[in-house]
Short mmCIF file of C-alpha atoms and ligand atoms in Angstrom, two decimals:
data_model
loop_
_atom_site.label_atom_id
_atom_site.label_comp_id
_atom_site.label_asym_id
_atom_site.label_seq_id
_atom_site.Cartn_x
_atom_site.Cartn_y
_atom_site.Cartn_z
CA MET L 1 12.86 -23.84 4.66
CA THR L 2 9.79 -21.81 3.75
CA ASP L 3 6.77 -23.91 2.74
CA VAL L 4 5.82 -23.16 -0.84
CA VAL L 5 2.70 -23.51 -2.94
CA LEU L 6 3.26 -23.54 -6.69
CA VAL L 7 0.92 -21.64 -8.97
CA VAL L 8 1.02 -23.14 -12.44
CA ASP L 9 0.62 -20.40 -15.02
CA TYR L 10 -2.01 -20.93 -17.74
CA GLY L 11 -2.60 -17.19 -18.13
CA ALA L 12 -0.21 -14.69 -16.59
CA GLN L 13 -2.71 -12.26 -15.11
CA TYR L 14 -4.68 -15.00 -13.41
CA ALA L 15 -1.56 -16.65 -12.03
CA GLN L 16 -0.21 -13.43 -10.53
CA LEU L 17 -3.47 -12.63 -8.82
CA ILE L 18 -3.72 -16.15 -7.39
CA ALA L 19 -0.12 -15.97 -6.18
CA ARG L 20 -0.89 -12.71 -4.40
CA ARG L 21 -4.03 -14.12 -2.80
CA VAL L 22 -2.05 -17.10 -1.54
CA ARG L 23 0.46 -14.72 0.01
CA GLU L 24 -2.43 -12.85 1.64
CA ALA L 25 -3.30 -16.16 3.26
CA ARG L 26 0.24 -16.01 4.69
CA VAL L 27 1.55 -18.81 2.51
CA TYR L 28 4.53 -18.35 0.22
CA SER L 29 3.66 -18.89 -3.44
CA GLU L 30 5.78 -19.21 -6.54
CA ILE L 31 4.60 -18.98 -10.13
CA VAL L 32 5.87 -21.69 -12.48
CA ARG L 33 5.44 -22.37 -16.17
CA HIS L 34 2.81 -24.86 -17.28
CA ASP L 35 5.39 -27.09 -18.93
CA ILE L 36 7.04 -27.80 -15.58
CA THR L 37 7.73 -31.54 -15.21
CA ALA L 38 6.79 -33.82 -12.34
CA ALA L 39 10.49 -34.18 -11.48
CA GLU L 40 10.90 -30.39 -11.33
CA VAL L 41 7.84 -30.10 -9.13
CA ALA L 42 9.08 -32.87 -6.84
CA ALA L 43 12.43 -31.10 -6.52
CA LYS L 44 10.68 -27.99 -5.20
CA ALA L 45 8.74 -30.11 -2.69
CA PRO L 46 5.68 -27.84 -2.65
CA LYS L 47 2.97 -28.33 -0.04
CA GLY L 48 0.30 -27.61 -2.62
CA ILE L 49 -0.24 -26.82 -6.29
CA ILE L 50 -2.77 -24.45 -7.82
CA LEU L 51 -3.48 -24.52 -11.54
CA SER L 52 -4.50 -21.08 -12.76
CA GLY L 53 -7.24 -20.16 -15.16
CA GLY L 54 -6.38 -19.13 -18.67
CA PRO L 55 -7.81 -18.32 -22.06
CA SER L 56 -7.47 -21.83 -23.58
CA SER L 57 -9.98 -24.63 -24.11
CA VAL L 58 -8.82 -28.16 -23.29
CA TYR L 59 -9.89 -29.06 -26.85
CA GLY L 60 -7.93 -26.23 -28.43
CA GLU L 61 -5.01 -27.11 -30.65
CA GLY L 62 -1.78 -26.88 -28.71
CA ALA L 63 -3.69 -26.19 -25.47
CA PRO L 64 -1.30 -26.16 -22.52
CA ARG L 65 -1.28 -29.34 -20.41
CA LEU L 66 -0.09 -30.54 -17.06
CA ASP L 67 2.55 -33.25 -16.83
CA PRO L 68 0.36 -36.23 -15.78
CA GLY L 69 3.09 -37.31 -13.39
CA ILE L 70 2.27 -34.27 -11.26
CA THR L 71 -1.18 -35.54 -10.26
CA ALA L 72 0.46 -38.78 -9.13
CA LEU L 73 2.85 -37.08 -6.69
CA GLY L 74 0.30 -37.07 -3.87
CA ILE L 75 0.60 -33.28 -3.47
CA PRO L 76 -2.76 -31.49 -2.96
CA ILE L 77 -3.92 -29.79 -6.16
CA LEU L 78 -6.54 -27.12 -6.76
CA GLY L 79 -7.50 -26.34 -10.35
CA ILE L 80 -9.16 -23.03 -11.08
CA CYS L 81 -11.32 -22.58 -14.19
CA TYR L 82 -9.12 -23.80 -17.06
CA GLY L 83 -6.99 -25.54 -14.44
CA ALA L 84 -10.07 -27.38 -13.15
CA GLN L 85 -11.14 -28.40 -16.65
CA LEU L 86 -7.66 -29.63 -17.39
CA LEU L 87 -7.63 -31.84 -14.29
CA VAL L 88 -11.01 -33.35 -15.21
CA HIS L 89 -9.97 -33.84 -18.82
CA GLN L 90 -6.65 -35.48 -17.97
CA LEU L 91 -8.01 -37.66 -15.15
CA GLY L 92 -10.82 -39.20 -17.18
CA GLY L 93 -13.86 -36.99 -16.62
CA THR L 94 -15.75 -35.00 -19.23
CA VAL L 95 -15.44 -31.40 -20.25
CA GLU L 96 -17.87 -30.19 -22.87
CA ALA L 97 -18.03 -27.19 -25.09
CA THR L 98 -21.76 -26.90 -24.34
CA GLY L 99 -22.00 -23.33 -25.50
CA ARG L 100 -23.35 -22.63 -22.04
CA GLY L 101 -20.12 -21.24 -20.70
CA GLY L 102 -20.59 -18.76 -17.93
CA TYR L 103 -19.23 -15.24 -17.91
CA GLY L 104 -19.54 -12.79 -15.08
CA ARG L 105 -21.64 -13.02 -11.97
CA ALA L 106 -23.27 -16.29 -10.97
CA GLU L 107 -24.85 -17.76 -7.88
CA LEU L 108 -23.06 -20.68 -6.29
CA GLU L 109 -25.26 -23.29 -4.64
CA VAL L 110 -23.66 -25.36 -1.94
CA PRO L 111 -26.01 -28.17 -0.83
CA THR L 112 -23.84 -29.29 2.10
CA SER L 113 -21.04 -27.11 3.32
CA VAL L 114 -18.34 -29.72 3.78
CA ASP L 115 -14.73 -30.27 2.81
CA LEU L 116 -13.33 -27.46 0.64
CA LEU L 117 -16.57 -25.55 1.09
CA ALA L 118 -16.90 -25.98 4.83
CA ASP L 119 -18.67 -22.97 6.34
CA PHE L 120 -19.88 -21.79 2.95
CA PRO L 121 -23.38 -20.31 2.88
CA GLU L 122 -25.97 -22.17 0.82
CA ARG L 123 -25.89 -19.45 -1.80
CA SER L 124 -23.19 -16.94 -2.60
CA VAL L 125 -22.07 -14.74 -5.47
CA VAL L 126 -19.11 -15.92 -7.52
CA TRP L 127 -17.37 -14.78 -10.68
CA MET L 128 -17.16 -17.09 -13.69
CA SER L 129 -15.39 -16.81 -17.01
CA HIS L 130 -15.22 -20.04 -18.92
CA GLY L 131 -16.27 -21.30 -22.31
CA ASP L 132 -16.26 -25.05 -21.54
CA THR L 133 -18.22 -26.84 -18.83
CA ILE L 134 -17.36 -29.83 -16.66
CA THR L 135 -20.14 -32.39 -17.10
CA GLY L 136 -18.64 -35.62 -15.76
CA LEU L 137 -16.10 -36.35 -13.04
CA PHE L 138 -13.23 -38.82 -12.77
CA ASP L 139 -13.30 -41.73 -10.30
CA GLY L 140 -13.10 -40.62 -6.71
CA ALA L 141 -14.30 -37.06 -7.31
CA VAL L 142 -17.67 -35.69 -6.24
CA ALA L 143 -19.50 -32.48 -7.05
CA LEU L 144 -19.54 -30.02 -4.16
CA ALA L 145 -21.41 -27.07 -5.65
CA SER L 146 -23.19 -25.89 -8.77
CA THR L 147 -24.40 -22.78 -10.55
CA ASP L 148 -27.23 -22.41 -13.07
CA ASP L 149 -24.84 -22.93 -15.98
CA ALA L 150 -22.32 -25.23 -14.35
CA PRO L 151 -23.72 -28.43 -12.82
CA ILE L 152 -20.27 -29.16 -11.38
CA ALA L 153 -18.97 -25.76 -10.31
CA VAL L 154 -16.73 -27.16 -7.57
CA PHE L 155 -15.54 -30.75 -7.19
CA GLY L 156 -13.21 -32.66 -4.98
CA ASP L 157 -11.53 -35.99 -4.51
CA PRO L 158 -10.70 -35.85 -0.81
CA ASP L 159 -8.59 -39.02 -0.82
CA ALA L 160 -6.37 -37.86 -3.67
CA LYS L 161 -6.63 -34.25 -2.41
CA ILE L 162 -7.48 -33.05 -5.90
CA TYR L 163 -9.98 -30.21 -6.17
CA GLY L 164 -11.30 -27.92 -8.83
CA THR L 165 -13.46 -24.84 -9.12
CA GLN L 166 -15.01 -23.40 -12.25
CA PHE L 167 -15.39 -20.01 -10.63
CA HIS L 168 -12.53 -17.66 -9.87
CA PRO L 169 -11.95 -17.62 -6.11
CA GLU L 170 -9.10 -15.15 -6.53
CA VAL L 171 -11.21 -12.23 -7.74
CA ALA L 172 -12.83 -9.90 -5.25
CA HIS L 173 -16.26 -10.35 -6.88
CA SER L 174 -16.33 -13.96 -5.65
CA VAL L 175 -17.56 -13.13 -2.19
CA HIS L 176 -16.21 -16.20 -0.39
CA GLY L 177 -13.38 -16.84 -2.83
CA GLN L 178 -10.62 -16.15 -0.36
CA ASP L 179 -12.31 -18.52 2.12
CA LEU L 180 -12.08 -21.30 -0.44
CA LEU L 181 -8.40 -20.60 -1.08
CA GLU L 182 -7.66 -20.48 2.61
CA ARG L 183 -9.56 -23.69 3.21
CA PHE L 184 -7.43 -25.35 0.54
CA LEU L 185 -4.18 -23.93 1.90
CA HIS L 186 -4.76 -24.22 5.61
CA HIS L 187 -6.73 -27.48 5.75
CA VAL L 188 -6.13 -29.53 2.61
CA CYS L 189 -2.44 -28.58 2.35
CA ASP L 190 -2.18 -28.27 6.13
CA LEU L 191 -0.23 -25.03 5.93
CA GLY L 192 -0.18 -22.88 9.05
CA GLY L 193 0.25 -19.50 7.42
CA THR L 194 3.78 -18.59 8.43
CA TRP L 195 4.57 -16.18 5.57
CA THR L 196 4.12 -12.96 7.50
CA HIS L 197 5.80 -9.64 6.96
CA ALA L 198 7.97 -10.27 9.98
CA SER L 199 8.98 -13.66 8.59
CA ILE L 200 9.74 -12.16 5.19
CA ILE L 201 12.12 -9.74 6.86
CA GLU L 202 13.73 -12.48 8.90
CA THR L 203 14.21 -14.73 5.87
CA GLN L 204 15.63 -11.93 3.74
CA VAL L 205 17.95 -10.71 6.46
CA GLU L 206 19.41 -14.21 6.78
CA ALA L 207 19.71 -14.55 3.00
CA ILE L 208 21.47 -11.19 2.66
CA LYS L 209 23.92 -12.03 5.45
CA ALA L 210 24.69 -15.38 3.86
CA GLN L 211 25.15 -13.82 0.43
CA VAL L 212 27.43 -10.91 1.25
CA GLY L 213 29.38 -12.16 4.27
CA ALA L 214 31.75 -9.41 5.40
CA ALA L 215 31.84 -7.59 2.05
CA LYS L 216 30.80 -4.01 1.53
CA VAL L 217 27.59 -3.21 -0.30
CA LEU L 218 26.40 -0.17 -2.24
CA CYS L 219 22.84 0.94 -2.82
CA ALA L 220 21.55 3.77 -4.98
CA LEU L 221 18.55 5.40 -3.35
CA SER L 222 16.09 7.06 -5.67
CA GLY L 223 13.57 8.36 -3.16
CA GLY L 224 11.09 5.73 -4.38
CA VAL L 225 9.57 2.83 -2.47
CA ASP L 226 11.55 -0.08 -3.87
CA SER L 227 15.06 1.21 -3.39
CA ALA L 228 14.13 2.53 0.07
CA VAL L 229 12.73 -0.80 1.27
CA ALA L 230 15.62 -2.72 -0.29
CA ALA L 231 18.12 -0.44 1.44
CA ALA L 232 16.35 -0.68 4.80
CA LEU L 233 16.32 -4.48 4.57
CA VAL L 234 19.98 -4.69 3.65
CA HIS L 235 20.85 -2.25 6.41
CA LYS L 236 18.98 -4.38 8.93
CA ALA L 237 21.01 -7.36 7.77
CA ILE L 238 24.51 -5.92 7.58
CA GLY L 239 24.44 -2.48 9.24
CA ASP L 240 27.42 -0.33 8.36
CA GLN L 241 28.72 -2.63 5.66
CA LEU L 242 26.10 -0.79 3.58
CA THR L 243 26.69 2.59 1.96
CA CYS L 244 23.77 4.32 0.27
CA VAL L 245 24.19 6.86 -2.48
CA PHE L 246 21.58 9.45 -3.28
CA VAL L 247 22.28 11.50 -6.40
CA ASP L 248 20.28 14.71 -6.42
CA THR L 249 19.78 15.41 -10.09
CA GLY L 250 17.84 18.63 -9.50
CA LEU L 251 14.91 16.81 -11.07
CA MET L 252 13.49 15.20 -7.93
CA ARG L 253 10.18 15.87 -6.25
CA GLN L 254 10.25 18.74 -3.76
CA GLY L 255 11.72 17.73 -0.41
CA GLU L 256 12.81 14.31 -1.66
CA GLY L 257 16.48 14.79 -0.84
CA ASP L 258 15.67 16.06 2.67
CA GLN L 259 13.36 13.15 3.25
CA VAL L 260 16.00 10.64 2.21
CA ASP L 261 18.48 12.35 4.58
CA ALA L 262 16.02 12.43 7.44
CA THR L 263 15.03 8.80 7.00
CA PHE L 264 18.27 7.11 6.18
CA ARG L 265 20.93 9.24 7.80
CA LYS L 266 19.05 10.35 10.91
CA GLN L 267 16.46 7.66 11.56
CA PHE L 268 18.31 4.55 10.38
CA GLN L 269 21.83 5.94 10.74
CA VAL L 270 22.83 4.59 7.39
CA ASP L 271 26.13 5.67 5.89
CA LEU L 272 24.65 7.94 3.20
CA ILE L 273 26.49 9.80 0.48
CA HIS L 274 24.31 12.61 -0.76
CA VAL L 275 25.68 13.89 -4.05
CA LYS L 276 24.37 17.31 -4.97
CA ALA L 277 24.82 17.08 -8.69
CA GLN L 278 22.17 19.53 -9.87
CA ASP L 279 24.61 21.75 -11.76
CA ARG L 280 26.08 18.85 -13.68
CA PHE L 281 22.65 17.73 -14.80
CA PHE L 282 21.48 21.21 -15.81
CA ASP L 283 24.75 21.79 -17.69
CA ALA L 284 24.44 18.49 -19.52
CA LEU L 285 20.82 19.19 -20.44
CA ALA L 286 21.33 22.76 -21.66
CA GLY L 287 19.81 23.25 -25.09
CA VAL L 288 18.51 19.67 -25.35
CA THR L 289 14.81 19.30 -26.18
CA GLU L 290 14.39 15.87 -27.71
CA PRO L 291 12.76 13.54 -25.13
CA GLU L 292 14.88 10.44 -25.72
CA ALA L 293 18.07 12.49 -25.82
CA LYS L 294 17.14 13.99 -22.44
CA ARG L 295 16.46 10.53 -20.99
CA LYS L 296 19.76 9.26 -22.26
CA ILE L 297 21.74 12.19 -20.88
CA ILE L 298 20.12 11.90 -17.46
CA GLY L 299 20.56 8.12 -17.32
CA GLU L 300 24.19 8.17 -18.40
CA LEU L 301 25.20 11.01 -16.14
CA PHE L 302 23.53 9.29 -13.22
CA ILE L 303 25.55 6.17 -13.84
CA ARG L 304 28.76 8.13 -14.31
CA ILE L 305 28.30 9.92 -10.99
CA PHE L 306 27.40 6.69 -9.25
CA GLU L 307 30.55 5.12 -10.67
CA GLU L 308 32.68 7.99 -9.43
CA VAL L 309 31.35 7.51 -5.92
CA ALA L 310 31.81 3.76 -6.14
CA ARG L 311 35.44 4.16 -7.31
CA ASP L 312 36.11 6.65 -4.51
CA LEU L 313 34.93 3.99 -2.10
CA GLY L 314 37.34 1.52 -3.65
CA ALA L 315 35.00 -0.45 -5.90
CA GLY L 316 36.81 -2.38 -8.60
CA SER L 317 40.17 -1.91 -6.87
CA GLY L 318 40.12 -5.42 -5.47
CA ASP L 319 40.79 -4.58 -1.83
CA GLY L 320 38.11 -3.73 0.65
CA GLY L 321 35.85 -1.81 -1.73
CA PRO L 322 32.16 -2.59 -2.24
CA LYS L 323 31.55 -5.86 -4.07
CA PHE L 324 27.76 -5.89 -4.11
CA LEU L 325 25.10 -3.60 -5.47
CA VAL L 326 21.53 -3.57 -4.18
CA GLN L 327 18.73 -3.60 -6.74
CA GLY L 328 15.04 -3.22 -5.94
CA THR L 329 13.84 -5.80 -8.48
CA LEU L 330 10.33 -7.08 -7.69
CA TYR L 331 8.74 -10.48 -8.29
CA PRO L 332 6.56 -9.45 -11.27
CA ASP L 333 9.78 -8.47 -13.08
CA VAL L 334 11.34 -11.88 -12.66
CA ILE L 335 8.40 -14.18 -13.31
CA GLU L 336 8.72 -16.06 -16.52
CA SER L 337 5.29 -16.01 -18.00
CA GLY L 338 3.75 -19.01 -19.74
CA SER L 339 4.94 -17.65 -23.04
CA GLY L 340 8.51 -17.82 -21.80
CA HIS L 341 9.10 -14.08 -21.70
CA ALA L 342 9.91 -12.27 -18.52
CA ALA L 343 6.93 -10.01 -17.95
CA ASN L 344 6.79 -6.27 -17.64
CA ILE L 345 10.39 -5.32 -18.17
CA LYS L 346 10.62 -1.94 -19.79
CA SER L 347 13.80 -1.09 -21.54
CA HIS L 348 13.61 2.60 -20.78
CA HIS L 349 13.32 2.08 -17.05
CA ASN L 350 17.01 1.96 -16.64
CA VAL L 351 18.04 5.01 -14.69
CA GLY L 352 19.96 3.81 -11.70
CA GLY L 353 21.05 0.85 -13.80
CA LEU L 354 24.22 -1.05 -13.37
CA PRO L 355 27.57 0.57 -14.05
CA GLU L 356 28.83 -1.82 -16.67
CA ASP L 357 32.54 -2.05 -16.12
CA LEU L 358 32.38 -2.27 -12.35
CA ASP L 359 32.15 -5.85 -11.41
CA PHE L 360 29.32 -5.89 -8.87
CA ASP L 361 27.30 -8.87 -7.78
CA LEU L 362 23.63 -8.06 -7.24
CA VAL L 363 21.74 -8.21 -3.98
CA GLU L 364 18.03 -8.32 -4.76
CA PRO L 365 16.17 -8.63 -1.48
CA LEU L 366 12.75 -7.88 -3.03
CA ARG L 367 12.87 -10.29 -5.93
CA LEU L 368 10.37 -12.65 -4.31
CA LEU L 369 7.92 -9.92 -3.37
CA PHE L 370 4.88 -8.26 -4.86
CA LYS L 371 4.52 -4.50 -4.54
CA ASP L 372 1.95 -4.71 -1.72
CA GLU L 373 4.35 -6.92 0.23
CA VAL L 374 7.19 -4.47 -0.37
CA ARG L 375 5.07 -1.71 1.12
CA ALA L 376 4.07 -3.84 4.10
CA VAL L 377 7.69 -4.79 4.71
CA GLY L 378 8.65 -1.11 4.47
CA GLU L 379 6.09 -0.20 7.10
CA GLU L 380 7.22 -3.06 9.31
CA LEU L 381 10.80 -1.80 9.03
CA GLY L 382 9.68 1.64 10.19
CA LEU L 383 10.01 3.60 6.96
CA PRO L 384 7.78 6.71 6.92
CA ALA L 385 4.39 6.37 5.21
CA GLU L 386 5.36 9.13 2.84
CA ILE L 387 8.05 6.94 1.30
CA VAL L 388 6.24 3.62 1.61
CA TRP L 389 3.10 4.86 -0.16
CA ARG L 390 4.81 7.06 -2.71
CA GLN L 391 3.42 6.93 -6.21
CA PRO L 392 5.79 5.72 -8.94
CA PHE L 393 8.20 8.32 -10.25
CA PRO L 394 10.15 7.94 -13.48
CA GLY L 395 13.91 7.50 -13.29
CA PRO L 396 14.61 10.72 -15.26
CA GLY L 397 12.36 12.50 -12.80
CA LEU L 398 10.95 15.89 -13.63
CA GLY L 399 13.14 15.80 -16.74
CA VAL L 400 10.35 14.03 -18.67
CA ARG L 401 7.70 16.39 -17.29
CA ILE L 402 9.48 19.58 -18.31
CA ILE L 403 8.62 19.67 -21.97
CA GLY L 404 11.41 21.09 -24.08
CA GLU L 405 14.57 22.40 -22.50
CA VAL L 406 15.31 21.60 -18.87
CA THR L 407 16.71 24.55 -16.97
CA ARG L 408 17.16 25.16 -13.27
CA GLU L 409 14.49 27.86 -13.35
CA ARG L 410 11.95 25.62 -15.07
CA ALA L 411 12.79 22.68 -12.78
CA GLU L 412 12.12 24.90 -9.78
CA ILE L 413 8.77 26.00 -11.18
CA LEU L 414 7.71 22.42 -11.84
CA ALA L 415 8.90 21.08 -8.47
CA ALA L 416 6.89 23.79 -6.70
CA ALA L 417 3.83 23.17 -8.88
CA ASP L 418 4.09 19.41 -8.40
CA ALA L 419 4.22 19.86 -4.63
CA VAL L 420 0.94 21.82 -4.76
CA VAL L 421 -0.78 19.18 -6.90
CA VAL L 422 0.35 16.35 -4.65
CA ASP L 423 -0.51 18.26 -1.48
CA GLU L 424 -4.09 18.89 -2.57
CA ILE L 425 -4.50 15.34 -3.84
CA ARG L 426 -3.34 14.06 -0.46
CA ARG L 427 -5.63 16.42 1.43
CA ALA L 428 -8.56 15.17 -0.62
CA GLY L 429 -7.66 11.62 0.43
CA LEU L 430 -7.04 10.60 -3.17
CA TYR L 431 -3.29 10.00 -3.20
CA ARG L 432 -3.35 6.24 -2.60
CA HIS L 433 -6.26 5.74 -4.99
CA LEU L 434 -4.44 7.25 -7.92
CA TRP L 435 -1.67 5.48 -9.74
CA GLN L 436 0.08 8.78 -10.35
CA SER L 437 -0.82 12.44 -9.93
CA PHE L 438 1.57 15.21 -10.86
CA ALA L 439 2.19 18.46 -12.69
CA VAL L 440 3.58 18.94 -16.19
CA LEU L 441 5.31 22.06 -17.46
CA PRO L 442 4.86 22.62 -21.20
CA ALA L 443 7.21 24.63 -23.36
CA VAL L 444 4.82 27.45 -24.13
CA ARG L 445 3.88 30.61 -22.33
CA THR L 446 0.49 32.23 -22.51
CA VAL L 447 -0.92 35.66 -21.78
CA GLY L 448 -2.89 36.33 -18.63
CA VAL L 449 -3.94 39.18 -16.44
CA MET L 450 -3.18 39.51 -12.75
CA GLY L 451 -4.06 42.61 -10.76
CA ASP L 452 -3.66 45.47 -13.18
CA GLY L 453 -0.95 43.88 -15.22
CA ARG L 454 -0.59 41.59 -18.17
CA THR L 455 1.35 38.39 -17.50
CA TYR L 456 3.17 36.16 -19.91
CA ALA L 457 3.96 32.93 -18.10
CA TYR L 458 3.75 29.13 -18.17
CA PRO L 459 0.63 27.03 -17.86
CA ILE L 460 0.72 23.94 -15.63
CA ILE L 461 -1.05 20.79 -16.69
CA ILE L 462 -2.53 18.55 -14.03
CA ARG L 463 -2.04 14.88 -14.88
CA ALA L 464 -3.75 12.28 -12.69
CA VAL L 465 -4.41 8.69 -13.70
CA THR L 466 -5.79 5.47 -12.32
CA SER L 467 -4.08 2.25 -13.38
CA ASP L 468 -3.12 -1.21 -12.17
CA ASP L 469 0.19 -1.61 -13.85
CA ALA L 470 0.91 1.48 -15.99
CA MET L 471 0.40 -0.54 -19.17
CA THR L 472 -3.01 1.07 -19.56
CA ALA L 473 -4.40 4.01 -17.61
CA ASP L 474 -7.51 6.11 -17.35
CA TRP L 475 -7.51 9.82 -16.60
CA ALA L 476 -8.81 10.36 -13.10
CA ARG L 477 -12.13 12.13 -12.64
CA LEU L 478 -10.86 14.50 -9.97
CA PRO L 479 -13.61 16.36 -8.12
CA TYR L 480 -14.07 19.92 -9.41
CA ASP L 481 -13.43 21.41 -6.00
CA VAL L 482 -10.05 19.67 -5.82
CA ILE L 483 -9.17 20.95 -9.28
CA GLU L 484 -10.26 24.40 -8.23
CA ARG L 485 -8.07 24.41 -5.13
CA ILE L 486 -5.08 23.16 -7.11
CA SER L 487 -5.62 25.82 -9.74
CA THR L 488 -5.98 28.69 -7.26
CA ARG L 489 -2.93 27.65 -5.31
CA LEU L 490 -0.77 27.09 -8.40
CA ILE L 491 -1.44 30.59 -9.63
CA ASN L 492 -1.13 32.25 -6.24
CA GLU L 493 1.84 30.32 -4.92
CA VAL L 494 4.03 29.40 -7.87
CA ASP L 495 5.87 32.25 -9.54
CA GLY L 496 5.97 31.90 -13.28
CA VAL L 497 2.57 30.18 -13.60
CA ASN L 498 -0.57 31.96 -14.82
CA ARG L 499 -2.84 29.24 -16.18
CA VAL L 500 -3.87 25.66 -15.30
CA ALA L 501 -5.15 22.90 -17.59
CA LEU L 502 -6.25 19.32 -17.01
CA ASP L 503 -5.07 16.38 -19.10
CA VAL L 504 -8.08 14.19 -20.01
CA THR L 505 -6.24 11.61 -22.11
CA SER L 506 -6.22 7.91 -21.26
CA LYS L 507 -3.47 5.44 -22.15
CA PRO L 508 -3.66 4.45 -24.91
CA PRO L 509 -3.68 6.69 -26.89
CA GLY L 510 -1.67 8.92 -24.55
CA THR L 511 1.18 7.84 -22.33
CA ILE L 512 1.13 8.66 -18.65
CA GLU L 513 4.17 10.92 -18.89
CA TRP L 514 4.25 13.71 -21.43
CA GLU L 515 7.62 12.72 -22.83
P1 XMP H 601 4.34 5.99 -19.84
O1 XMP H 601 4.61 7.46 -19.89
O2 XMP H 601 5.16 5.19 -20.80
O3 XMP H 601 4.77 5.54 -18.40
O4 XMP H 601 2.86 5.70 -19.95
C1 XMP H 601 4.48 4.30 -17.82
C2 XMP H 601 5.08 4.27 -16.43
O5 XMP H 601 6.50 4.31 -16.53
C3 XMP H 601 7.02 5.45 -15.90
N1 XMP H 601 8.10 5.94 -16.77
C4 XMP H 601 9.41 5.77 -16.52
N2 XMP H 601 10.05 5.18 -15.50
N3 XMP H 601 12.13 5.71 -16.48
C5 XMP H 601 11.41 5.16 -15.47
O6 XMP H 601 12.01 4.64 -14.53
C6 XMP H 601 11.56 6.32 -17.55
O7 XMP H 601 12.25 6.81 -18.43
C7 XMP H 601 10.12 6.35 -17.56
N4 XMP H 601 9.22 6.85 -18.44
C8 XMP H 601 7.98 6.59 -17.93
C9 XMP H 601 5.86 6.42 -15.77
O8 XMP H 601 6.04 7.31 -14.68
C10 XMP H 601 4.69 5.49 -15.60
O9 XMP H 601 4.57 5.05 -14.25
#
């Protein structure tokens, strides 16, 4: 069984970042709610527990607690910020609202680099964000480090293996933060660091085999990272029991269908059904301009086509047809946050969703993984960098970037324009730094002049944003020379385009997509 460290969630963003840092230390981490009981913890038999930071004060009304039974289990515990204050408060030390809480950069002083802070320099930069301050420790604990505002910035009780830090070791601004986490994981918890990308693959392959047995499995490929990595993992596990389906809606990025063919059919020799359904999508979308109506049409038609393929393969017939469907669900989508709601699920992100009346069981080989792990696993499995590092792409594809009516002609213009934008962004070395960068085709034409003639053609809007999670985004300050190259090429190379504009709207108030 994989060794696990539990991250107790007192503030979702903090907990996710800690969980990722633990994984970077090659230790498997799982996020759990703060109301987890000692019995539930014991049942998971973790090798260590980390209490996250959070916005509360231990004196706040209804402030989240830790089941006191958990500190008695003998499992090593590290409290971070609020987590550290909570440990001190519950174990009999003192936490004060001194009004001297520290925010931002601070200097950590380590008088003797021992124990959790072994090999720490005498002084190093750390990142604080706390309102309360630990001023007295519980029996057995000693102070290990301080900052100007926090006399007890790090403490430890080596016998009980209970530690706390007021600073945030998980953020990059804390220069030796990762060292502290690794010291806790590798020495205090005595974990070797066995959660590697190779071991993730091995574990998932075994789990998939055990789940599906000899049954057949279907997977819808979208061209995106998640479905590609999920399919490659499942294929590694069960080979030709897997059939992949790629539905070309006519609204994909340029070359996407060919790339899926080249990768899955040729390189991995996956049984791939490539449905060229462009005409059906353009017919269904004719005359439709309302954004949500377009989304709905694209989503429903996708599912209908997928169902047709599944039925042809014998799904739902009871004998020999596919029983399982692969979904590329990731860990952040399944974590229950402290508030009890599953985080980050967006109702409109449903293209490629489940055909309702076909009775599939789900195979979700990525549901334990963060996005960076999915990419690393994809690379390890030999998927091309172009797929592994692809920016997110909406389910309805170019359909939500062609403003107004979607026609074959307009889809072709936008696909060609998008390819130019992406090509220049890649050449400038910016592709992986941007959350998304693409072209938008509005529903107006404007007058221009080319050579001796007047033109009346479409503008293209360049949309490029930076973001961490798509919930908020900032428009990217692309260098002028990159914008210039994109503009020149769009007008020279893409028929039907005579003008280029740049979208300088952040989210909010804008959304990333135009529809
Ligand atoms: P917005 O435009 O809401 O987009 O700022 C946020 C993120 O979601 C993607 N997006 C979609 N993804 N189906 C999807 O699968 C959709 O209908 C859809 N609409 C937006 C968008 O690309 C961005 O990453």
